[in-house]
């Protein structure tokens, strides 16, 4: 299945609504994977450049590989003033990068869209000897009432919803199968806070989310607003969230 068009028309709200990543996770992968100043990194499924920006802040040279033209255009706009960022109109399975050209590969919020076997082959082709792949997700904590209620709304109103992060689970077979050798997995606390507008926009940024004009769109928004009102305190909703990171050689 070609998933490259799923975020067409959602780039602006994606860039605005998607959260960042905890410093503890960034420190950990910097120490263990060796990503840092002067590293050359392929950020695959780079989207609007949220994780590419983090890598640039570490001093890396970044190839932001993103097949969706809308998403890539926002990354180019937001990161155009950084000479260490190069946008690439490639895919996870065909990055069009030269063989042996990068020290590391990163994937934030995107691996669940890839063909794991073909992506693994491409990683082995573009990585330099000893290079590692880092897979990262911001994930809602599923056993909390507010998260379960949020999921129920998405299942009710969004026909394309298959689960948060494309339904991929902790230590999913797709992840374990991708890393043919030993790999590391760690979880980092990263609770998120939203006002009502931010909470609605976070839900609208999903690939599966309804858009204005879709059937039941207003009902969907009302259900999300009611969920926010039930769980917010003083106009702020704290979303139980953690960041999961996996790294190793593919």
C-alpha positions as protocol buffer text, in pm:
chain_id: "A"
residue {
  index: 1
  type: UNK
  ca { x: 0 y: 0 z: 0 }
}
residue {
  index: 2
  type: UNK
  ca { x: 122 y: 351 z: -89 }
}
residue {
  index: 3
  type: UNK
  ca { x: 91 y: 562 z: 225 }
}
residue {
  index: 4
  type: UNK
  ca { x: 270 y: 871 z: 96 }
}
residue {
  index: 5
  type: UNK
  ca { x: -48 y: 1073 z: 38 }
}
residue {
  index: 6
  type: UNK
  ca { x: -206 y: 1025 z: 379 }
}
residue {
  index: 7
  type: UNK
  ca { x: -94 y: 1363 z: 513 }
}
residue {
  index: 8
  type: UNK
  ca { x: -170 y: 1568 z: 202 }
}
residue {
  index: 9
  type: UNK
  ca { x: -353 y: 1879 z: 317 }
}
residue {
  index: 10
  type: UNK
  ca { x: -252 y: 1829 z: 681 }
}
residue {
  index: 11
  type: UNK
  ca { x: 100 y: 1969 z: 680 }
}
residue {
  index: 12
  type: UNK
  ca { x: 26 y: 2303 z: 844 }
}
residue {
  index: 13
  type: UNK
  ca { x: -179 y: 2163 z: 1130 }
}
residue {
  index: 14
  type: UNK
  ca { x: 73 y: 1877 z: 1172 }
}
residue {
  index: 15
  type: UNK
  ca { x: 360 y: 2122 z: 1213 }
}
residue {
  index: 16
  type: UNK
  ca { x: 156 y: 2329 z: 1459 }
}
residue {
  index: 17
  type: UNK
  ca { x: 3 y: 2054 z: 1671 }
}
residue {
  index: 18
  type: UNK
  ca { x: 256 y: 1772 z: 1698 }
}
residue {
  index: 19
  type: UNK
  ca { x: 462 y: 1763 z: 2019 }
}
residue {
  index: 20
  type: UNK
  ca { x: 836 y: 1760 z: 2071 }
}
residue {
  index: 21
  type: UNK
  ca { x: 1057 y: 1505 z: 2245 }
}
residue {
  index: 22
  type: UNK
  ca { x: 1202 y: 1486 z: 2598 }
}
residue {
  index: 23
  type: UNK
  ca { x: 1556 y: 1600 z: 2655 }
}
residue {
  index: 24
  type: UNK
  ca { x: 1634 y: 1277 z: 2844 }
}
residue {
  index: 25
  type: UNK
  ca { x: 1567 y: 1074 z: 2529 }
}
residue {
  index: 26
  type: UNK
  ca { x: 1779 y: 1303 z: 2315 }
}
residue {
  index: 27
  type: UNK
  ca { x: 2065 y: 1285 z: 2565 }
}
residue {
  index: 28
  type: UNK
  ca { x: 2044 y: 907 z: 2570 }
}
residue {
  index: 29
  type: UNK
  ca { x: 2059 y: 853 z: 2196 }
}
residue {
  index: 30
  type: UNK
  ca { x: 2332 y: 1113 z: 2166 }
}
residue {
  index: 31
  type: UNK
  ca { x: 2542 y: 917 z: 2415 }
}
residue {
  index: 32
  type: UNK
  ca { x: 2467 y: 565 z: 2292 }
}
residue {
  index: 33
  type: UNK
  ca { x: 2421 y: 605 z: 1917 }
}
residue {
  index: 34
  type: UNK
  ca { x: 2684 y: 874 z: 1881 }
}
residue {
  index: 35
  type: UNK
  ca { x: 2461 y: 1127 z: 1705 }
}
residue {
  index: 36
  type: UNK
  ca { x: 2602 y: 1473 z: 1755 }
}
residue {
  index: 37
  type: UNK
  ca { x: 2801 y: 1756 z: 1603 }
}
residue {
  index: 38
  type: UNK
  ca { x: 2913 y: 1677 z: 1247 }
}
residue {
  index: 39
  type: UNK
  ca { x: 2715 y: 1352 z: 1227 }
}
residue {
  index: 40
  type: UNK
  ca { x: 2542 y: 1294 z: 894 }
}
residue {
  index: 41
  type: UNK
  ca { x: 2189 y: 1170 z: 960 }
}
residue {
  index: 42
  type: UNK
  ca { x: 1910 y: 1057 z: 730 }
}
residue {
  index: 43
  type: UNK
  ca { x: 1580 y: 1152 z: 894 }
}
residue {
  index: 44
  type: UNK
  ca { x: 1334 y: 927 z: 713 }
}
residue {
  index: 45
  type: UNK
  ca { x: 969 y: 1022 z: 692 }
}
residue {
  index: 46
  type: UNK
  ca { x: 1084 y: 1363 z: 807 }
}
residue {
  index: 47
  type: UNK
  ca { x: 742 y: 1519 z: 754 }
}
residue {
  index: 48
  type: UNK
  ca { x: 740 y: 1889 z: 841 }
}
residue {
  index: 49
  type: UNK
  ca { x: 1089 y: 1864 z: 993 }
}
residue {
  index: 50
  type: UNK
  ca { x: 1004 y: 1840 z: 1363 }
}
residue {
  index: 51
  type: UNK
  ca { x: 1273 y: 1580 z: 1443 }
}
residue {
  index: 52
  type: UNK
  ca { x: 1509 y: 1714 z: 1175 }
}
residue {
  index: 53
  type: UNK
  ca { x: 1509 y: 2043 z: 1366 }
}
residue {
  index: 54
  type: UNK
  ca { x: 1613 y: 1858 z: 1682 }
}
residue {
  index: 55
  type: UNK
  ca { x: 1899 y: 1689 z: 1496 }
}
residue {
  index: 56
  type: UNK
  ca { x: 2011 y: 2022 z: 1354 }
}
residue {
  index: 57
  type: UNK
  ca { x: 2020 y: 2165 z: 1706 }
}
residue {
  index: 58
  type: UNK
  ca { x: 2268 y: 1889 z: 1793 }
}
residue {
  index: 59
  type: UNK
  ca { x: 2497 y: 2004 z: 1511 }
}
residue {
  index: 60
  type: UNK
  ca { x: 2412 y: 1727 z: 1266 }
}
residue {
  index: 61
  type: UNK
  ca { x: 2396 y: 1752 z: 891 }
}
residue {
  index: 62
  type: UNK
  ca { x: 2049 y: 1623 z: 806 }
}
residue {
  index: 63
  type: UNK
  ca { x: 1894 y: 1473 z: 495 }
}
residue {
  index: 64
  type: UNK
  ca { x: 1518 y: 1514 z: 550 }
}
residue {
  index: 65
  type: UNK
  ca { x: 1372 y: 1234 z: 338 }
}
residue {
  index: 66
  type: UNK
  ca { x: 999 y: 1293 z: 288 }
}
residue {
  index: 67
  type: UNK
  ca { x: 784 y: 1173 z: -4 }
}
residue {
  index: 68
  type: UNK
  ca { x: 480 y: 1392 z: 65 }
}
residue {
  index: 69
  type: UNK
  ca { x: 516 y: 1724 z: -117 }
}
residue {
  index: 70
  type: UNK
  ca { x: 294 y: 1919 z: 126 }
}
residue {
  index: 71
  type: UNK
  ca { x: 487 y: 1802 z: 431 }
}
residue {
  index: 72
  type: UNK
  ca { x: 824 y: 1852 z: 265 }
}
residue {
  index: 73
  type: UNK
  ca { x: 733 y: 2206 z: 159 }
}
residue {
  index: 74
  type: UNK
  ca { x: 670 y: 2306 z: 522 }
}
residue {
  index: 75
  type: UNK
  ca { x: 1004 y: 2156 z: 627 }
}
residue {
  index: 76
  type: UNK
  ca { x: 1180 y: 2349 z: 350 }
}
residue {
  index: 77
  type: UNK
  ca { x: 1007 y: 2672 z: 455 }
}
residue {
  index: 78
  type: UNK
  ca { x: 1084 y: 2630 z: 825 }
}
residue {
  index: 79
  type: UNK
  ca { x: 1441 y: 2502 z: 790 }
}
residue {
  index: 80
  type: UNK
  ca { x: 1554 y: 2683 z: 474 }
}
residue {
  index: 81
  type: UNK
  ca { x: 1788 y: 2911 z: 668 }
}
residue {
  index: 82
  type: UNK
  ca { x: 1995 y: 2618 z: 796 }
}
residue {
  index: 83
  type: UNK
  ca { x: 2261 y: 2513 z: 541 }
}
residue {
  index: 84
  type: UNK
  ca { x: 2299 y: 2175 z: 714 }
}
residue {
  index: 85
  type: UNK
  ca { x: 1946 y: 2068 z: 613 }
}
residue {
  index: 86
  type: UNK
  ca { x: 1888 y: 1905 z: 277 }
}
residue {
  index: 87
  type: UNK
  ca { x: 1533 y: 1806 z: 178 }
}
residue {
  index: 88
  type: UNK
  ca { x: 1505 y: 1486 z: -23 }
}
residue {
  index: 89
  type: UNK
  ca { x: 1200 y: 1372 z: -219 }
}
residue {
  index: 90
  type: UNK
  ca { x: 1261 y: 1004 z: -148 }
}
residue {
  index: 91
  type: UNK
  ca { x: 1083 y: 725 z: 35 }
}
residue {
  index: 92
  type: UNK
  ca { x: 1185 y: 496 z: 320 }
}
residue {
  index: 93
  type: UNK
  ca { x: 1239 y: 214 z: 74 }
}
residue {
  index: 94
  type: UNK
  ca { x: 1411 y: 430 z: -191 }
}
residue {
  index: 95
  type: UNK
  ca { x: 1579 y: 726 z: -24 }
}
residue {
  index: 96
  type: UNK
  ca { x: 1786 y: 811 z: -337 }
}
residue {
  index: 97
  type: UNK
  ca { x: 2080 y: 884 z: -103 }
}
residue {
  index: 98
  type: UNK
  ca { x: 2425 y: 754 z: -199 }
}
residue {
  index: 99
  type: UNK
  ca { x: 2542 y: 423 z: -57 }
}
residue {
  index: 100
  type: UNK
  ca { x: 2742 y: 451 z: 265 }
}
residue {
  index: 101
  type: UNK
  ca { x: 2658 y: 819 z: 301 }
}
residue {
  index: 102
  type: UNK
  ca { x: 2515 y: 854 z: 654 }
}
residue {
  index: 103
  type: UNK
  ca { x: 2628 y: 786 z: 1010 }
}
residue {
  index: 104
  type: UNK
  ca { x: 2278 y: 719 z: 1143 }
}
residue {
  index: 105
  type: UNK
  ca { x: 1916 y: 688 z: 1036 }
}
residue {
  index: 106
  type: UNK
  ca { x: 1631 y: 832 z: 1243 }
}
residue {
  index: 107
  type: UNK
  ca { x: 1257 y: 778 z: 1211 }
}
residue {
  index: 108
  type: UNK
  ca { x: 1012 y: 976 z: 1425 }
}
residue {
  index: 109
  type: UNK
  ca { x: 641 y: 887 z: 1416 }
}
residue {
  index: 110
  type: UNK
  ca { x: 671 y: 718 z: 1076 }
}
residue {
  index: 111
  type: UNK
  ca { x: 807 y: 362 z: 1084 }
}
residue {
  index: 112
  type: UNK
  ca { x: 455 y: 215 z: 1098 }
}
residue {
  index: 113
  type: UNK
  ca { x: 401 y: 344 z: 742 }
}
residue {
  index: 114
  type: UNK
  ca { x: 706 y: 162 z: 602 }
}
residue {
  index: 115
  type: UNK
  ca { x: 772 y: -178 z: 449 }
}
residue {
  index: 116
  type: UNK
  ca { x: 1009 y: -301 z: 724 }
}
residue {
  index: 117
  type: UNK
  ca { x: 1206 y: -544 z: 508 }
}
residue {
  index: 118
  type: UNK
  ca { x: 1261 y: -303 z: 219 }
}
residue {
  index: 119
  type: UNK
  ca { x: 1341 y: -20 z: 460 }
}
residue {
  index: 120
  type: UNK
  ca { x: 1595 y: -240 z: 639 }
}
residue {
  index: 121
  type: UNK
  ca { x: 1768 y: -315 z: 310 }
}
residue {
  index: 122
  type: UNK
  ca { x: 1780 y: 55 z: 228 }
}
residue {
  index: 123
  type: UNK
  ca { x: 1923 y: 139 z: 572 }
}
residue {
  index: 124
  type: UNK
  ca { x: 2199 y: -118 z: 529 }
}
residue {
  index: 125
  type: UNK
  ca { x: 2279 y: 37 z: 190 }
}
residue {
  index: 126
  type: UNK
  ca { x: 2304 y: 401 z: 302 }
}
residue {
  index: 127
  type: UNK
  ca { x: 2460 y: 350 z: 647 }
}
residue {
  index: 128
  type: UNK
  ca { x: 2832 y: 365 z: 703 }
}
residue {
  index: 129
  type: UNK
  ca { x: 2990 y: 73 z: 892 }
}
residue {
  index: 130
  type: UNK
  ca { x: 2866 y: 64 z: 1251 }
}
residue {
  index: 131
  type: UNK
  ca { x: 2580 y: 303 z: 1183 }
}
residue {
  index: 132
  type: UNK
  ca { x: 2254 y: 256 z: 1372 }
}
residue {
  index: 133
  type: UNK
  ca { x: 1884 y: 323 z: 1321 }
}
residue {
  index: 134
  type: UNK
  ca { x: 1673 y: 506 z: 1581 }
}
residue {
  index: 135
  type: UNK
  ca { x: 1294 y: 462 z: 1581 }
}
residue {
  index: 136
  type: UNK
  ca { x: 1096 y: 707 z: 1796 }
}
residue {
  index: 137
  type: UNK
  ca { x: 730 y: 750 z: 1888 }
}
residue {
  index: 138
  type: UNK
  ca { x: 537 y: 981 z: 2115 }
}
residue {
  index: 139
  type: UNK
  ca { x: 266 y: 748 z: 2245 }
}
residue {
  index: 140
  type: UNK
  ca { x: -43 y: 807 z: 2455 }
}
residue {
  index: 141
  type: UNK
  ca { x: -59 y: 585 z: 2764 }
}
residue {
  index: 142
  type: UNK
  ca { x: -350 y: 358 z: 2675 }
}
residue {
  index: 143
  type: UNK
  ca { x: -466 y: 250 z: 3020 }
}
residue {
  index: 144
  type: UNK
  ca { x: -577 y: 600 z: 3124 }
}
residue {
  index: 145
  type: UNK
  ca { x: -947 y: 691 z: 3109 }
}
residue {
  index: 146
  type: UNK
  ca { x: -903 y: 1004 z: 2899 }
}
residue {
  index: 147
  type: UNK
  ca { x: -694 y: 819 z: 2640 }
}
residue {
  index: 148
  type: UNK
  ca { x: -944 y: 534 z: 2615 }
}
residue {
  index: 149
  type: UNK
  ca { x: -1224 y: 786 z: 2568 }
}
residue {
  index: 150
  type: UNK
  ca { x: -1022 y: 969 z: 2301 }
}
residue {
  index: 151
  type: UNK
  ca { x: -965 y: 640 z: 2118 }
}
residue {
  index: 152
  type: UNK
  ca { x: -1337 y: 556 z: 2134 }
}
residue {
  index: 153
  type: UNK
  ca { x: -1422 y: 888 z: 1969 }
}
residue {
  index: 154
  type: UNK
  ca { x: -1173 y: 827 z: 1689 }
}
residue {
  index: 155
  type: UNK
  ca { x: -1310 y: 476 z: 1630 }
}
residue {
  index: 156
  type: UNK
  ca { x: -1664 y: 615 z: 1621 }
}
residue {
  index: 157
  type: UNK
  ca { x: -1605 y: 900 z: 1379 }
}
residue {
  index: 158
  type: UNK
  ca { x: -1289 y: 826 z: 1176 }
}
residue {
  index: 159
  type: UNK
  ca { x: -1324 y: 526 z: 942 }
}
residue {
  index: 160
  type: UNK
  ca { x: -948 y: 516 z: 870 }
}
residue {
  index: 161
  type: UNK
  ca { x: -846 y: 502 z: 1236 }
}
residue {
  index: 162
  type: UNK
  ca { x: -670 y: 172 z: 1316 }
}
residue {
  index: 163
  type: UNK
  ca { x: -514 y: 274 z: 1647 }
}
residue {
  index: 164
  type: UNK
  ca { x: -273 y: 540 z: 1765 }
}
residue {
  index: 165
  type: UNK
  ca { x: 53 y: 542 z: 1566 }
}
residue {
  index: 166
  type: UNK
  ca { x: -104 y: 322 z: 1302 }
}
residue {
  index: 167
  type: UNK
  ca { x: -180 y: 57 z: 1561 }
}
residue {
  index: 168
  type: UNK
  ca { x: 184 y: -33 z: 1623 }
}
residue {
  index: 169
  type: UNK
  ca { x: 242 y: -172 z: 1972 }
}
residue {
  index: 170
  type: UNK
  ca { x: 533 y: -174 z: 2216 }
}
residue {
  index: 171
  type: UNK
  ca { x: 792 y: -425 z: 2088 }
}
residue {
  index: 172
  type: UNK
  ca { x: 568 y: -490 z: 1788 }
}
residue {
  index: 173
  type: UNK
  ca { x: 675 y: -778 z: 1563 }
}
residue {
  index: 174
  type: UNK
  ca { x: 747 y: -525 z: 1289 }
}
residue {
  index: 175
  type: UNK
  ca { x: 1003 y: -357 z: 1512 }
}
residue {
  index: 176
  type: UNK
  ca { x: 1159 y: -676 z: 1647 }
}
residue {
  index: 177
  type: UNK
  ca { x: 1179 y: -816 z: 1294 }
}
residue {
  index: 178
  type: UNK
  ca { x: 1340 y: -501 z: 1159 }
}
residue {
  index: 179
  type: UNK
  ca { x: 1633 y: -521 z: 1399 }
}
residue {
  index: 180
  type: UNK
  ca { x: 1792 y: -851 z: 1302 }
}
residue {
  index: 181
  type: UNK
  ca { x: 2058 y: -806 z: 1569 }
}
residue {
  index: 182
  type: UNK
  ca { x: 2038 y: -698 z: 1932 }
}
residue {
  index: 183
  type: UNK
  ca { x: 1864 y: -364 z: 1989 }
}
residue {
  index: 184
  type: UNK
  ca { x: 1783 y: -133 z: 2278 }
}
residue {
  index: 185
  type: UNK
  ca { x: 1442 y: -2 z: 2378 }
}
residue {
  index: 186
  type: UNK
  ca { x: 1378 y: 264 z: 2641 }
}
residue {
  index: 187
  type: UNK
  ca { x: 1073 y: 462 z: 2749 }
}
residue {
  index: 188
  type: UNK
  ca { x: 1080 y: 824 z: 2865 }
}
residue {
  index: 189
  type: UNK
  ca { x: 809 y: 1021 z: 3041 }
}
residue {
  index: 190
  type: UNK
  ca { x: 667 y: 1296 z: 2822 }
}
residue {
  index: 191
  type: UNK
  ca { x: 322 y: 1403 z: 2943 }
}
residue {
  index: 192
  type: UNK
  ca { x: 176 y: 1675 z: 2722 }
}
residue {
  index: 193
  type: UNK
  ca { x: -47 y: 1970 z: 2805 }
}
residue {
  index: 194
  type: UNK
  ca { x: -305 y: 2129 z: 2575 }
}
residue {
  index: 195
  type: UNK
  ca { x: -557 y: 2406 z: 2583 }
}
residue {
  index: 196
  type: UNK
  ca { x: -882 y: 2324 z: 2405 }
}
residue {
  index: 197
  type: UNK
  ca { x: -767 y: 2453 z: 2067 }
}
residue {
  index: 198
  type: UNK
  ca { x: -440 y: 2261 z: 2090 }
}
residue {
  index: 199
  type: UNK
  ca { x: -618 y: 1942 z: 2190 }
}
residue {
  index: 200
  type: UNK
  ca { x: -856 y: 1963 z: 1894 }
}
residue {
  index: 201
  type: UNK
  ca { x: -570 y: 2043 z: 1656 }
}
residue {
  index: 202
  type: UNK
  ca { x: -365 y: 1749 z: 1786 }
}
residue {
  index: 203
  type: UNK
  ca { x: -652 y: 1516 z: 1697 }
}
residue {
  index: 204
  type: UNK
  ca { x: -707 y: 1682 z: 1359 }
}
residue {
  index: 205
  type: UNK
  ca { x: -338 y: 1631 z: 1272 }
}
residue {
  index: 206
  type: UNK
  ca { x: -384 y: 1252 z: 1252 }
}
residue {
  index: 207
  type: UNK
  ca { x: -372 y: 1096 z: 907 }
}
residue {
  index: 208
  type: UNK
  ca { x: -703 y: 930 z: 986 }
}
residue {
  index: 209
  type: UNK
  ca { x: -880 y: 1240 z: 1117 }
}
residue {
  index: 210
  type: UNK
  ca { x: -1189 y: 1388 z: 958 }
}
residue {
  index: 211
  type: UNK
  ca { x: -1150 y: 1718 z: 773 }
}
residue {
  index: 212
  type: UNK
  ca { x: -1392 y: 2013 z: 743 }
}
residue {
  index: 213
  type: UNK
  ca { x: -1668 y: 1912 z: 504 }
}
residue {
  index: 214
  type: UNK
  ca { x: -1648 y: 1541 z: 587 }
}
residue {
  index: 215
  type: UNK
  ca { x: -1970 y: 1374 z: 705 }
}
residue {
  index: 216
  type: UNK
  ca { x: -2014 y: 1401 z: 1084 }
}
residue {
  index: 217
  type: UNK
  ca { x: -1725 y: 1649 z: 1116 }
}
residue {
  index: 218
  type: UNK
  ca { x: -1913 y: 1882 z: 1350 }
}
residue {
  index: 219
  type: UNK
  ca { x: -2030 y: 1589 z: 1565 }
}
residue {
  index: 220
  type: UNK
  ca { x: -1668 y: 1474 z: 1583 }
}
residue {
  index: 221
  type: UNK
  ca { x: -1544 y: 1815 z: 1696 }
}
residue {
  index: 222
  type: UNK
  ca { x: -1822 y: 1836 z: 1956 }
}
residue {
  index: 223
  type: UNK
  ca { x: -1728 y: 1496 z: 2096 }
}
residue {
  index: 224
  type: UNK
  ca { x: -1364 y: 1603 z: 2128 }
}
residue {
  index: 225
  type: UNK
  ca { x: -1464 y: 1929 z: 2296 }
}
residue {
  index: 226
  type: UNK
  ca { x: -1681 y: 1739 z: 2546 }
}
residue {
  index: 227
  type: UNK
  ca { x: -1390 y: 1504 z: 2620 }
}
residue {
  index: 228
  type: UNK
  ca { x: -1163 y: 1801 z: 2683 }
}
residue {
  index: 229
  type: UNK
  ca { x: -1417 y: 1962 z: 2914 }
}
residue {
  index: 230
  type: UNK
  ca { x: -1452 y: 1642 z: 3119 }
}
residue {
  index: 231
  type: UNK
  ca { x: -1080 y: 1604 z: 3184 }
}
residue {
  index: 232
  type: UNK
  ca { x: -933 y: 1955 z: 3171 }
}
residue {
  index: 233
  type: UNK
  ca { x: -848 y: 2146 z: 3486 }
}
residue {
  index: 234
  type: UNK
  ca { x: -847 y: 2525 z: 3470 }
}
residue {
  index: 235
  type: UNK
  ca { x: -863 y: 2507 z: 3090 }
}
residue {
  index: 236
  type: UNK
  ca { x: -565 y: 2273 z: 3054 }
}
residue {
  index: 237
  type: UNK
  ca { x: -572 y: 1903 z: 2966 }
}
residue {
  index: 238
  type: UNK
  ca { x: -274 y: 1689 z: 3066 }
}
residue {
  index: 239
  type: UNK
  ca { x: -243 y: 1402 z: 2820 }
}
residue {
  index: 240
  type: UNK
  ca { x: -67 y: 1093 z: 2962 }
}
residue {
  index: 241
  type: UNK
  ca { x: 215 y: 1035 z: 2716 }
}
residue {
  index: 242
  type: UNK
  ca { x: 551 y: 865 z: 2689 }
}
residue {
  index: 243
  type: UNK
  ca { x: 824 y: 861 z: 2429 }
}
residue {
  index: 244
  type: UNK
  ca { x: 951 y: 522 z: 2317 }
}
residue {
  index: 245
  type: UNK
  ca { x: 1285 y: 490 z: 2143 }
}
residue {
  index: 246
  type: UNK
  ca { x: 1440 y: 183 z: 1982 }
}
residue {
  index: 247
  type: UNK
  ca { x: 1789 y: 172 z: 1837 }
}
residue {
  index: 248
  type: UNK
  ca { x: 2031 y: -77 z: 1692 }
}
residue {
  index: 249
  type: UNK
  ca { x: 2161 y: -211 z: 1361 }
}
residue {
  index: 250
  type: UNK
  ca { x: 1908 y: -330 z: 1105 }
}
